[in-house]
Amino acid sequence: MRSEPAPHTSPTALPGYAATGRIDELRATEYRHLDADGRVYLDYAGAGVTAQAQVRAHHDRLLAGLYSNPHSENPTSAAAGSLVESARRAVLDFFRADPAEYAVVFTPNASGACRLVGEAYDFGRTASLVLTWDNHNSVNGIREYARSARGSVRYVPLDGPELRVAESDLVAALDAGRGRLARRSRRRGLFAYPAQSNFSGVQHPLGWVELAHQRGYDVLLDAAAFAPTNRLDLSVVRPDFVCLSWYKLFGYPTGVGALLARRSALARLRRPWFAGGTIRAVSVQGDWHRPMDDESAFEDGTLNFLSIPDVEFGLRWLDSIGVDLVHSRVGLLTAWLLERLATLRHDTGGPLVEVYGPTTGAGRGGTVTFNLRHPDGTVVDERLVAREAAAAGISLRTGCFCNPGAGEGAFGISRAATRQRLLAGVDTIDKYLAALRLPTGGAVRVSFGLASTATDAERFVAFVQSTYLNREAGAESPLPPRLRC
Ligand SMILES: Cc1ncc(COP(=O)(O)O)c(C=O)c1O
């Protein structure tokens, strides 16, 4: 027996939707390429989409001027350098960061920003790394730097079906991480967490930055999933490090990210090497070098000087639309999607959709992760959903989204089960899942962003309903192996 239809049959009927109508205008003009071939784009957590104006601006700039390596001293080099510096100022403006307090280091992506911190942070034996389970692998990977410096690594678990973190667990981990030695030497540790989960969409409190500061920690805030649709105001929240990838905010350019860092925290980092552009002076025979004393000490080699100016364009573009407007639109679509998915029930009465994380729009962003179930309750393999969604022209993401900790929380995988010795010989994801006796290794993720419309959400729900409602488990054609976590 199917349950009652959701009260709002279309997101457009939701209060407040009409006020976000500017996004529909932009979709019909600047983002009209999204609608070529009847596609539905629902992978904004993977990458944002590019406005036509942004591509034009790049093209026009390159054809109107000449830009060369900013490390040289000539007019074309100065032109490139001045655009890069202007982009740095635009980044600080966008995040309302005081230039006296924050520096912008351009990196290849958010992962590159995490690596800069990890490899140069002084973990030593007395500083800990505290991480939430819910973290992208590019943040998880910092633990390897902490371990090789013999620092301690502590994870804060996820708690309950909403996949949030209990603040008491966080406080306990921070306090334990400080330890006896750390208290005596007043050495700091590093706490790293995402402002928004790329798995569940959960928004972890920004107030944890201050909480960790009070306990002597530096904070790395991963804003890669948060910044595209939420305002991050660094005059209010002051993490020591923030990592970002620009293509997630406005689609283009790829290959450019940033580490926003408090200058005081940057000054405490010790780089393990130097490269062209990062040093003021160096001697081969004397075997010494002097690093630059600003952000350029962290920018290895030649910056992507032809694309960094596109970051400034993108930020001004996003500002002209308004992050708050994008936030409202995404919030409405997310709440509607969750509401609709919850109404989908097989004739057996069993739910079609199991959402991992919050099932309402509160305290979350526009990323919704779930698995579909057959009427007998078995999971529809996410690779099948990927294949069938692709055939229907829908771009979504399946797998575990490089966030194994959130996946372990969502699928109830215990610590004991993941012990390395039990997993000897396990060298593929599929073998790992078999060893854990899991019915599936991943989930399906849809995410909304800057140019999302009601039609995108409606078409997705129609696809799920028409393809999977009352569909019995059966022999499917072979599915490809899972390649990565
Ligand atoms: C929350 C989060 N952090 C970090 C990253 C890494 O970003 P990139 O692959 O651009 O380095 C991602 C990418 O999806 C992410 O979602």
Coordinates of C-alpha atoms in Angstrom, one line a residue, residues 110-391:
A110 CA 41.7 21.4 -1.9
S111 CA 43.7 18.2 -1.6
G112 CA 46.9 20.2 -2.4
A113 CA 45.9 22.7 0.4
C114 CA 45.5 19.8 2.9
R115 CA 48.9 18.4 1.9
L116 CA 50.6 21.7 2.4
V117 CA 49.3 21.8 6.0
G118 CA 50.0 18.1 6.7
E119 CA 53.5 18.0 5.4
A120 CA 54.6 21.3 7.2
Y121 CA 52.7 21.0 10.4
D122 CA 54.9 20.5 13.4
F123 CA 53.2 17.4 14.9
G124 CA 56.3 16.2 16.8
R125 CA 55.7 13.7 19.6
T126 CA 53.6 16.0 21.6
A127 CA 51.1 17.4 19.2
S128 CA 48.0 15.4 18.1
L129 CA 45.9 15.3 15.1
V130 CA 42.2 15.1 15.9
L131 CA 39.9 14.2 13.0
T132 CA 36.2 13.5 12.7
W133 CA 35.3 10.2 11.0
D134 CA 33.4 12.3 8.6
N135 CA 36.3 13.6 6.4
H136 CA 37.3 13.5 2.8
N137 CA 40.4 11.3 2.2
S138 CA 42.4 14.3 1.4
V139 CA 42.0 15.3 5.0
N140 CA 42.3 11.7 6.3
G141 CA 45.6 11.5 4.6
I142 CA 47.1 14.1 6.9
R143 CA 47.2 11.3 9.5
E144 CA 50.1 9.8 7.7
Y145 CA 52.2 12.9 8.2
A146 CA 51.2 13.0 11.9
R147 CA 52.1 9.3 12.3
S148 CA 55.5 9.7 10.6
A149 CA 56.3 12.5 13.0
R150 CA 55.2 10.2 15.9
G151 CA 52.3 12.5 16.8
S152 CA 49.1 10.8 18.0
V153 CA 46.0 10.5 15.8
R154 CA 42.5 10.5 17.2
Y155 CA 39.2 10.1 15.5
V156 CA 35.9 11.4 16.7
P157 CA 33.1 9.0 15.8
L158 CA 29.8 9.7 14.2
D159 CA 26.8 9.3 16.4
G160 CA 23.4 8.0 15.4
P161 CA 21.5 7.9 12.1
E162 CA 22.0 11.6 11.3
L163 CA 25.7 10.9 11.1
R164 CA 26.6 13.9 13.2
V165 CA 29.3 14.2 15.8
A166 CA 28.3 14.4 19.5
E167 CA 30.0 17.5 20.9
S168 CA 30.9 15.6 24.1
D169 CA 32.9 13.1 22.0
L170 CA 34.7 15.9 20.3
V171 CA 35.6 17.6 23.5
A172 CA 36.8 14.3 24.9
A173 CA 39.0 13.6 21.9
L174 CA 40.5 17.1 22.0
D175 CA 41.1 16.9 25.7
A176 CA 42.6 13.4 25.4
G177 CA 44.7 14.5 22.4
R178 CA 46.3 17.3 24.4
G179 CA 47.7 14.7 26.8
R180 CA 50.2 15.1 29.6
L181 CA 53.2 15.9 27.4
A182 CA 51.3 18.4 25.3
R183 CA 50.0 20.2 28.4
R184 CA 53.5 20.5 29.8
S185 CA 55.1 21.7 26.6
R186 CA 52.0 23.8 25.5
R187 CA 52.4 22.3 22.1
R188 CA 49.4 22.6 19.9
G189 CA 47.6 20.0 17.9
L190 CA 45.6 20.1 14.8
F191 CA 41.9 19.5 14.6
A192 CA 40.5 18.9 11.1
Y193 CA 36.9 18.6 10.1
P194 CA 34.6 19.5 7.2
A195 CA 32.1 22.4 7.4
Q196 CA 29.9 20.2 5.3
S197 CA 30.1 16.5 4.7
N198 CA 30.6 15.5 1.1
F199 CA 28.9 12.2 2.1
S200 CA 25.8 13.1 4.1
G201 CA 25.5 16.8 3.6
V202 CA 25.6 17.3 7.4
Q203 CA 26.9 20.7 8.4
H204 CA 29.1 20.4 11.4
P205 CA 29.1 23.4 13.7
L206 CA 31.4 26.2 12.8
G207 CA 31.5 27.0 16.5
W208 CA 33.9 24.0 16.9
V209 CA 36.6 26.3 15.6
E210 CA 36.5 28.3 18.7
L211 CA 35.9 25.3 20.9
A212 CA 39.2 23.7 19.6
H213 CA 41.1 27.0 19.8
Q214 CA 40.2 27.2 23.5
R215 CA 41.8 23.9 23.9
G216 CA 45.0 25.0 22.2
Y217 CA 44.4 23.4 18.8
D218 CA 44.9 24.8 15.4
V219 CA 41.9 24.1 13.1
L220 CA 41.8 23.0 9.5
L221 CA 38.3 23.6 8.2
D222 CA 37.6 21.8 5.0
A223 CA 35.2 24.1 3.2
A224 CA 35.3 22.3 -0.1
A225 CA 31.8 21.1 0.1
F226 CA 30.4 24.0 2.2
A227 CA 31.6 27.1 0.4
P228 CA 29.8 26.6 -2.9
T229 CA 26.3 27.1 -1.4
N230 CA 26.9 28.6 2.0
R231 CA 28.4 31.8 3.3
L232 CA 31.7 31.4 5.1
D233 CA 32.5 34.6 7.0
L234 CA 36.1 34.6 8.2
S235 CA 35.5 37.8 10.2
V236 CA 33.3 35.7 12.4
V237 CA 34.7 32.2 12.3
R238 CA 38.5 32.1 12.3
P239 CA 40.0 28.7 11.5
D240 CA 43.7 28.6 11.1
F241 CA 43.5 26.9 7.7
V242 CA 40.7 26.6 5.2
C243 CA 40.9 24.4 2.1
L244 CA 38.9 24.9 -1.1
S245 CA 38.7 24.0 -4.8
W246 CA 37.3 26.7 -7.0
Y247 CA 35.7 24.4 -9.6
K248 CA 33.3 23.3 -6.8
L249 CA 32.1 26.9 -6.5
F250 CA 31.7 28.0 -10.1
G251 CA 32.8 25.1 -12.3
Y252 CA 35.8 26.7 -13.9
P253 CA 38.8 26.8 -13.6
T254 CA 39.8 23.4 -12.6
G255 CA 43.3 22.9 -11.3
V256 CA 43.2 25.8 -8.9
G257 CA 42.3 25.7 -5.3
A258 CA 43.4 27.6 -2.2
L259 CA 44.6 27.3 1.3
L260 CA 43.4 30.3 3.3
A261 CA 45.6 30.5 6.3
R262 CA 45.9 32.8 9.3
R263 CA 49.3 34.4 8.8
S264 CA 50.3 33.4 12.4
A265 CA 49.5 29.8 11.7
L266 CA 51.3 29.9 8.3
A267 CA 54.4 31.2 10.0
R268 CA 54.5 28.1 12.3
L269 CA 54.6 25.7 9.3
R270 CA 57.9 24.3 8.4
R271 CA 58.1 23.1 4.8
P272 CA 59.9 19.9 4.1
W273 CA 61.4 21.2 0.8
F274 CA 61.7 24.2 -1.3
A275 CA 60.9 24.8 -5.0
G276 CA 61.2 27.5 -7.6
G277 CA 59.3 30.6 -6.4
T278 CA 59.3 29.7 -2.7
I279 CA 62.7 30.9 -1.7
R280 CA 64.3 34.3 -1.4
A281 CA 67.8 33.0 -1.7
V282 CA 69.5 29.6 -1.9
S283 CA 73.1 28.4 -2.3
V284 CA 74.1 25.1 -3.8
Q285 CA 77.7 25.0 -2.5
G286 CA 76.7 26.6 0.8
D287 CA 73.8 24.2 1.1
W288 CA 71.3 26.7 2.6
H289 CA 68.1 28.5 1.6
R290 CA 65.9 31.2 2.9
P291 CA 62.2 30.9 2.3
M292 CA 60.0 33.7 1.2
D293 CA 58.2 35.2 4.2
D294 CA 54.7 35.4 2.7
E295 CA 52.3 33.1 1.0
S296 CA 54.6 32.6 -1.9
A297 CA 56.7 30.4 0.3
F298 CA 53.9 27.8 -0.2
E299 CA 53.4 28.2 -3.9
D300 CA 55.6 25.7 -5.6
G301 CA 56.8 26.6 -9.0
T302 CA 54.9 28.6 -11.5
L303 CA 51.3 29.4 -10.5
N304 CA 48.5 28.7 -12.9
F305 CA 48.6 32.4 -13.8
L306 CA 46.3 32.1 -16.8
S307 CA 43.5 30.6 -14.7
I308 CA 43.8 32.3 -11.3
P309 CA 42.2 35.5 -12.7
D310 CA 39.2 33.3 -13.5
V311 CA 38.8 32.7 -9.8
E312 CA 38.3 36.5 -9.3
F313 CA 35.7 36.5 -12.1
G314 CA 33.9 33.5 -10.5
L315 CA 33.9 35.1 -7.1
R316 CA 32.4 38.3 -8.4
W317 CA 29.9 36.3 -10.5
L318 CA 28.8 34.3 -7.4
D319 CA 28.6 37.5 -5.4
S320 CA 26.4 39.1 -8.1
I321 CA 24.0 36.2 -7.8
G322 CA 24.3 36.0 -4.1
V323 CA 25.5 33.0 -2.1
D324 CA 22.5 33.5 0.1
L325 CA 20.2 33.1 -2.8
V326 CA 21.9 30.0 -4.0
H327 CA 21.7 28.7 -0.4
S328 CA 18.0 29.3 -0.3
R329 CA 17.3 27.6 -3.6
V330 CA 19.5 24.6 -2.7
G331 CA 17.8 24.3 0.7
L332 CA 14.4 24.3 -0.8
L333 CA 15.2 21.6 -3.4
T334 CA 16.9 19.5 -0.7
A335 CA 14.0 19.6 1.7
W336 CA 11.6 18.8 -1.1
L337 CA 13.7 15.9 -2.4
L338 CA 14.0 14.4 1.1
E339 CA 10.2 14.8 1.6
R340 CA 9.4 13.1 -1.7
L341 CA 11.9 10.3 -1.3
A342 CA 10.4 9.5 2.1
T343 CA 7.0 9.0 0.5
L344 CA 8.1 6.4 -2.0
R345 CA 7.0 3.0 -0.7
H346 CA 6.7 -0.3 -2.5
D347 CA 3.3 -2.0 -2.5
T348 CA 4.7 -4.2 0.3
G349 CA 4.8 -1.1 2.4
G350 CA 8.6 -1.2 2.6
P351 CA 10.5 2.0 1.9
L352 CA 12.1 2.4 -1.5
V353 CA 14.8 4.8 -0.2
E354 CA 17.1 4.7 2.8
V355 CA 18.7 8.1 3.3
Y356 CA 22.0 8.2 5.2
G357 CA 22.2 11.3 7.3
P358 CA 19.6 13.9 8.2
T359 CA 16.2 13.2 6.6
T360 CA 15.0 16.8 6.9
G361 CA 16.5 20.0 5.6
A362 CA 17.7 21.2 9.0
G363 CA 21.5 21.5 9.7
R364 CA 22.5 20.1 6.3
G365 CA 23.5 21.2 2.9
G366 CA 22.3 20.1 -0.6
T367 CA 23.9 16.7 -0.7
V368 CA 21.7 13.7 -0.3
T369 CA 23.1 10.2 0.0
F370 CA 21.0 7.1 0.0
N371 CA 20.5 3.5 -1.2
L372 CA 17.4 2.1 -2.9
R373 CA 15.8 -1.1 -1.8
H374 CA 13.9 -3.8 -3.5
P375 CA 10.4 -4.7 -2.2
D376 CA 12.1 -7.6 -0.3
G377 CA 14.4 -5.1 1.5
T378 CA 17.6 -6.0 -0.4
V379 CA 19.8 -3.2 -1.6
V380 CA 19.8 -2.2 -5.2
D381 CA 23.4 -2.2 -6.2
E382 CA 24.6 1.4 -6.5
R383 CA 26.5 0.4 -9.7
L384 CA 23.2 -0.6 -11.3
V385 CA 21.7 2.8 -10.3
A386 CA 24.7 4.5 -11.8
R387 CA 24.3 2.6 -15.0
E388 CA 20.6 3.3 -15.3
A389 CA 20.8 6.9 -14.2
A390 CA 23.5 7.4 -16.9
A391 CA 21.2 5.9 -19.5

